[in-house]
Tab-separated table of C-alpha atoms in Angstrom:
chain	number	residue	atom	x	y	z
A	1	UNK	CA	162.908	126.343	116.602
A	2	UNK	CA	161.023	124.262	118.980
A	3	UNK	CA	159.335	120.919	117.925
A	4	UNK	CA	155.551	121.402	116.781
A	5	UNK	CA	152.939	119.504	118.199
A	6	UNK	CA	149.760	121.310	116.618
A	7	UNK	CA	150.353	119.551	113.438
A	8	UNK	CA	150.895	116.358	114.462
A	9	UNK	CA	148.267	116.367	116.824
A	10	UNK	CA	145.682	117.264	113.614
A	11	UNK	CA	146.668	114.373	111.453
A	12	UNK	CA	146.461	111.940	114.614
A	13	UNK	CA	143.055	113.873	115.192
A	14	UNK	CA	142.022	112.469	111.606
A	15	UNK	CA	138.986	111.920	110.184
A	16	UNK	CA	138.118	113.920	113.256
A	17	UNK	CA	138.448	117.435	113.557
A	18	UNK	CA	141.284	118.585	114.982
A	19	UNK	CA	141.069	119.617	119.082
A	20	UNK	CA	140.373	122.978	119.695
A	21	UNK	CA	142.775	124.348	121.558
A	22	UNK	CA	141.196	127.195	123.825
A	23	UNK	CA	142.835	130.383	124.229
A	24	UNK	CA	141.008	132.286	127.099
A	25	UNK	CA	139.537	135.751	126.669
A	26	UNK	CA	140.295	136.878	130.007
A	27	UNK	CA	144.071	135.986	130.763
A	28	UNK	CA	144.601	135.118	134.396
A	29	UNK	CA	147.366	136.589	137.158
A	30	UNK	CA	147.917	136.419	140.388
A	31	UNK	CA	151.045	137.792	141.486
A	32	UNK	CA	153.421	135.839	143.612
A	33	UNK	CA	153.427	137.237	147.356
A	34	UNK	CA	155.549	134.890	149.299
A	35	UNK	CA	158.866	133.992	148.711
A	36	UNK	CA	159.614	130.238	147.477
A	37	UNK	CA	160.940	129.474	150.277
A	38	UNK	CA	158.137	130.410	152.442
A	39	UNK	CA	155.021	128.825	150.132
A	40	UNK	CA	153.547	125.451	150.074
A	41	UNK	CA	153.580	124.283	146.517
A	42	UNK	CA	151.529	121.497	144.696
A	43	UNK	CA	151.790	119.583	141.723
A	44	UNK	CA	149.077	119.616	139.154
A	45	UNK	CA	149.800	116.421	136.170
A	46	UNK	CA	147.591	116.129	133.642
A	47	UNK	CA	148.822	112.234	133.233
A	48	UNK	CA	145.988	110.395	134.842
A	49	UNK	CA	147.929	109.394	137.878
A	50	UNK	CA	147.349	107.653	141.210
A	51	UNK	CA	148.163	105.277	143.419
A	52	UNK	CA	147.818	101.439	142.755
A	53	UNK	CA	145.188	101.773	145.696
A	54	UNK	CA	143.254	104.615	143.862
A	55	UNK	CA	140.425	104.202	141.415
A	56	UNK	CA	141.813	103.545	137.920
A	57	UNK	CA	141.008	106.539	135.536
A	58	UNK	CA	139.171	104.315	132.510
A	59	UNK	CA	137.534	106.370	129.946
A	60	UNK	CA	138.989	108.668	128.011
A	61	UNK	CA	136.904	111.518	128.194
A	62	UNK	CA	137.068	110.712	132.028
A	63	UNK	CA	136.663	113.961	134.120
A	64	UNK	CA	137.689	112.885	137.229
A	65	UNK	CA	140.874	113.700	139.443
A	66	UNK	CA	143.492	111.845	141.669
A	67	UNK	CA	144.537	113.259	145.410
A	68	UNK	CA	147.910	111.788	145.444
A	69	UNK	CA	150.039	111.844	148.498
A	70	UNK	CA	153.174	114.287	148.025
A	71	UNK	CA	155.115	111.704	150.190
A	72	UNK	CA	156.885	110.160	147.788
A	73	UNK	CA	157.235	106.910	150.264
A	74	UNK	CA	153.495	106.643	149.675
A	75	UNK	CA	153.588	104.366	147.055
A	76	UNK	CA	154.499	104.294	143.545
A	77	UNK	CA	152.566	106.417	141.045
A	78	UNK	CA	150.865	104.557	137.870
A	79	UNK	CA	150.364	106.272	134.647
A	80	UNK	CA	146.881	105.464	133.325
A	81	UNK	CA	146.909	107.843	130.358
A	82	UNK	CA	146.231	106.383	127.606
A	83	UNK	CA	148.973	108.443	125.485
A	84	UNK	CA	151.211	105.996	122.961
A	85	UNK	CA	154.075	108.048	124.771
A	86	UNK	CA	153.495	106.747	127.947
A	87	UNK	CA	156.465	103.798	127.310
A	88	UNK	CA	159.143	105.776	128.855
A	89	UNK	CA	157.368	107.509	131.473
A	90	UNK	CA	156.184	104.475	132.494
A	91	UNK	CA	159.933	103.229	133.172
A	92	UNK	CA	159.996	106.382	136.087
A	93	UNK	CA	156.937	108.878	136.390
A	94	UNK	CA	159.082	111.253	137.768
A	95	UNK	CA	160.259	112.839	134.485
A	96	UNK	CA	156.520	113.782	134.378
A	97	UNK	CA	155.750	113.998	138.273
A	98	UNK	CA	158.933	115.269	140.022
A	99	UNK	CA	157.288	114.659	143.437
A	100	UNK	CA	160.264	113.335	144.801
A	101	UNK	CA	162.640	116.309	143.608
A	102	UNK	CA	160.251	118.688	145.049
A	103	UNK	CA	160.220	117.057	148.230
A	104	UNK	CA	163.885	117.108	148.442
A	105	UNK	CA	163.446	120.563	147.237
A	106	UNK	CA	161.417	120.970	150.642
A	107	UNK	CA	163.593	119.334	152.817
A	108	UNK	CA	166.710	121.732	151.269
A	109	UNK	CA	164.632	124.869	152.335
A	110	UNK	CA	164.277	126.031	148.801
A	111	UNK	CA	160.839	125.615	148.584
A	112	UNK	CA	158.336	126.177	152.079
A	113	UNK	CA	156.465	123.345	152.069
A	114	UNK	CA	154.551	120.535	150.180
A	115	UNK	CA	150.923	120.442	149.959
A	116	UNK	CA	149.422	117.138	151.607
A	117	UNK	CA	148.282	116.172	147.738
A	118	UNK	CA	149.096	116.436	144.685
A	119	UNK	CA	146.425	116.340	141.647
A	120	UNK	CA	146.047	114.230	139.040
A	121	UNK	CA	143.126	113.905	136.057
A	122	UNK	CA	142.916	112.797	132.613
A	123	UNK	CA	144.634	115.598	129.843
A	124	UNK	CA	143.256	115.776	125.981
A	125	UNK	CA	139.705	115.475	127.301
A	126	UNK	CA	137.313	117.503	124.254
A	127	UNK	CA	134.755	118.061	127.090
A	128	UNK	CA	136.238	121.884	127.261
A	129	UNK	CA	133.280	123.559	128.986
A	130	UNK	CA	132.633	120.737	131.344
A	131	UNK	CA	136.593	121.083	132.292
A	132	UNK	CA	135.724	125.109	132.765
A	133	UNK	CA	132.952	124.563	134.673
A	134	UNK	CA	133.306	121.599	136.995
A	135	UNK	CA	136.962	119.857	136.982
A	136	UNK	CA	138.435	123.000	137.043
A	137	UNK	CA	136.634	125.010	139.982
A	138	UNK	CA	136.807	121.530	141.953
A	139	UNK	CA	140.261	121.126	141.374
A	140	UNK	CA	140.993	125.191	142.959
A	141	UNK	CA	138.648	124.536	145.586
A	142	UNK	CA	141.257	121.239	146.838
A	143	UNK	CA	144.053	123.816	146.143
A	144	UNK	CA	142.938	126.322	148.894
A	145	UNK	CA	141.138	124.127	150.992
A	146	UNK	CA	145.054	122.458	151.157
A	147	UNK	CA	146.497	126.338	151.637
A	148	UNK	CA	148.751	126.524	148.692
A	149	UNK	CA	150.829	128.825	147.447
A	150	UNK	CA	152.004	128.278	144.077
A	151	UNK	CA	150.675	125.563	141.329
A	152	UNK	CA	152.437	123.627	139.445
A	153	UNK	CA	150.993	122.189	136.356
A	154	UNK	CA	152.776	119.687	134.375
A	155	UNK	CA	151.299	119.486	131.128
A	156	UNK	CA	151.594	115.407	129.444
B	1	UNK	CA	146.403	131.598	142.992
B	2	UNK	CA	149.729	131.701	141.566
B	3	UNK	CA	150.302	128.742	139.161
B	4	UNK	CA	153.513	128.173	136.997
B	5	UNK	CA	153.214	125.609	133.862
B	6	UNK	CA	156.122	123.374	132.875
B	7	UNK	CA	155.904	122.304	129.551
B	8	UNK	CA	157.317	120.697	126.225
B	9	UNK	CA	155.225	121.970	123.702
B	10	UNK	CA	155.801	125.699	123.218
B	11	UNK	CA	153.290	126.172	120.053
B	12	UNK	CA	150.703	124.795	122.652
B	13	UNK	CA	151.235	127.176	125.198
B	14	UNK	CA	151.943	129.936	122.842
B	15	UNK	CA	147.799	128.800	122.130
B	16	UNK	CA	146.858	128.501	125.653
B	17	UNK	CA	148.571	131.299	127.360
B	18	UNK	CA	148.795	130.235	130.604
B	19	UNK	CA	149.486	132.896	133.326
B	20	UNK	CA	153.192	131.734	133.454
B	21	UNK	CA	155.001	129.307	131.259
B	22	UNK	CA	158.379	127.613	131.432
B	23	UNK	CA	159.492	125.887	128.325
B	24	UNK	CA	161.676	122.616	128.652
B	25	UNK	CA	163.063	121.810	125.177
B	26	UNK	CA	162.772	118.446	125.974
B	27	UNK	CA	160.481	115.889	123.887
B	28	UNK	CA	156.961	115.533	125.747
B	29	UNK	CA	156.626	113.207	127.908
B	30	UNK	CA	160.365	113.807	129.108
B	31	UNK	CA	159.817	117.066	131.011
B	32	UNK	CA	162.286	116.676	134.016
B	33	UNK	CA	164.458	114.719	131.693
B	34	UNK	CA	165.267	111.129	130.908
B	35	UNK	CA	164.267	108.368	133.108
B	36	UNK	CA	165.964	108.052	136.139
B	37	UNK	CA	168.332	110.558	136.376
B	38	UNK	CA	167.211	112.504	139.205
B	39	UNK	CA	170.288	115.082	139.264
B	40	UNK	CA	168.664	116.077	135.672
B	41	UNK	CA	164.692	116.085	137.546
B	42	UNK	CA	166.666	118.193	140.015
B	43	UNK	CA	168.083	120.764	137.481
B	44	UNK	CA	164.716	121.366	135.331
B	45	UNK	CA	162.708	122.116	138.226
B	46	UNK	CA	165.343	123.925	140.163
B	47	UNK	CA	165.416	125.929	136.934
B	48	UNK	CA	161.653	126.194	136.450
B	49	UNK	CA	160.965	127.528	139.877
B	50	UNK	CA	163.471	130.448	139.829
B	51	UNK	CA	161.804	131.694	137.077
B	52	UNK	CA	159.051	132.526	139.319
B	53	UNK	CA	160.391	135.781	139.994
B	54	UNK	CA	160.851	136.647	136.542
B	55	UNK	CA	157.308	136.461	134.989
B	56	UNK	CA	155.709	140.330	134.753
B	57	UNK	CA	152.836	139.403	132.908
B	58	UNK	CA	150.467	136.861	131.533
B	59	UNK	CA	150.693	134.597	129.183
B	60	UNK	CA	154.777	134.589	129.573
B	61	UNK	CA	156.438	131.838	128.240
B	62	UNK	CA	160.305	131.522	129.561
B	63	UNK	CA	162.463	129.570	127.949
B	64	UNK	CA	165.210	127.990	130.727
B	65	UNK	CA	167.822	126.849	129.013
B	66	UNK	CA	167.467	123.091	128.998
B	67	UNK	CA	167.722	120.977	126.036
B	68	UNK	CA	167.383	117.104	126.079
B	69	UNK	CA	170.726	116.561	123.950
B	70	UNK	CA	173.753	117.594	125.609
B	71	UNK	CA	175.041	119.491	122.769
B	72	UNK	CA	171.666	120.598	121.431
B	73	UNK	CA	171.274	117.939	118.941
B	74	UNK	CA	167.521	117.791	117.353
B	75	UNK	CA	167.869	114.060	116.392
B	76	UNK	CA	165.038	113.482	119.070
B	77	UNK	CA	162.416	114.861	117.258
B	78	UNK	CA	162.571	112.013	114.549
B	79	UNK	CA	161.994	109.599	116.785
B	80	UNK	CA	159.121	111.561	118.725
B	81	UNK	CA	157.676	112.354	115.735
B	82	UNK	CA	157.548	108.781	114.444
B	83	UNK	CA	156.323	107.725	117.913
B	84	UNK	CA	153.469	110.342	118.530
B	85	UNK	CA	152.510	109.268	114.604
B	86	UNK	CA	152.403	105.807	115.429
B	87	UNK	CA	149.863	106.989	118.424
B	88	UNK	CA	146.456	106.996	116.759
């Protein structure tokens, strides 16, 4: 039986409602038409990350996103989610942002090729039709202006 | 485009129903495993991404095989539960 978030995530919520978690009306597929081998991948990591050169994401209903470098000799990645779980992550992002596994992953031929960035923005935002309508298209527009493949999204 | 989620918290994505979905029985904020131990990082996504295959429709959500205790011990969800309460 896996562990169950939902209810924890109400009485943390408290006195506020819970979150509404949005199940979409329409479900989304695109089918997968390359092999791994042959498609550049990117990472999507709803951790607030970036580089230490990178504007620091600050509010919490903040609704902007992160470019960061898929080098992983770029520069090490800082967690600015405000999450009370972000104590371990903290110690090595990359149990939340393999970017150097999938880079290895690249240079091993199992997977084509990296995208130049990976993305990064702030998850548990309530600003759901603002995140539809604006983070969301901007966010797919970097994803094909970079000629991906296959997305990634890392939940945190 | 294609896009494969990688996630902890199956009653979430169970919710969400994202086009594909590969669940890591790991406690959140641990996806790829515990700090460090990049042969782990190396497993979990190895695992995740040849389940890409496998998905035939949406709203999938595959469970690969990895737990966070070597011999499937749940004693981690005390202490994530205690920590996510303390997280107000």
């Amino acid at each position: 039986m896996p562990f169950e978030y939902l209810p924890i995530m109400a009485h943390n919520s408290a006195p506020k409602p819970p979150r509404v978690i949005a199940t979409p009306k329409r479900r989304a597929w695109c089918p997968i038409t390359k092999p791994l081998n042959e498609s550049r991948v990117a990472l999507l990591s709803s951790a607030a990350l970036r580089l230490a050169n990178q504007e620091p994401f600050t509010p919490r209903e903040d609704l902007s996103y992160r470019r960061v470098p898929s080098d992983p000799n770029s520069g090490p990645i800082i967690i600015d989610h405000h999450s009370g779980i972000g104590t371990v992550p903290r110690q090595d992002p990359e149990i939340v942002f393999p970017r150097s596994i999938l880079a290895a992953l690249v240079a091993d031929g199992t997977v084509g090729a990296l995208s130049p960035w990976h993305f990064s923005f702030m998850g548990g935002v309530r600003r759901h039709q603002e995140i539809e309508n604006e983070l969301a298209p901007a966010l797919a527009d970097e994803l094909a202006t970079a000629r991906v493949d296959i997305a990634l999204l890392v939940p945190y | 485009m294609p896009a494969l989620v990688i996630g902890t918290a199956y009653d979430i994505m169970s919710k969400i129903a994202p086009p594909r979905a590969a669940f890591v029985d790991h406690p959140v904020g641990r996806t790829f495993g515990p700090p460090h131990d990049s042969s782990r990082h190396h497993a979990v996504l190895s695992r995740a991404l040849a389940e890409l295959p496998r998905f035939s429709y949406s709203g999938e959500i595959r469970d690969i095989g990895c737990q966070w205790s070597p011999g499937g011990g749940r004693e981690w969800e005390a202490e994530l539960r205690a920590e996510m309460l303390h997280d107000r």
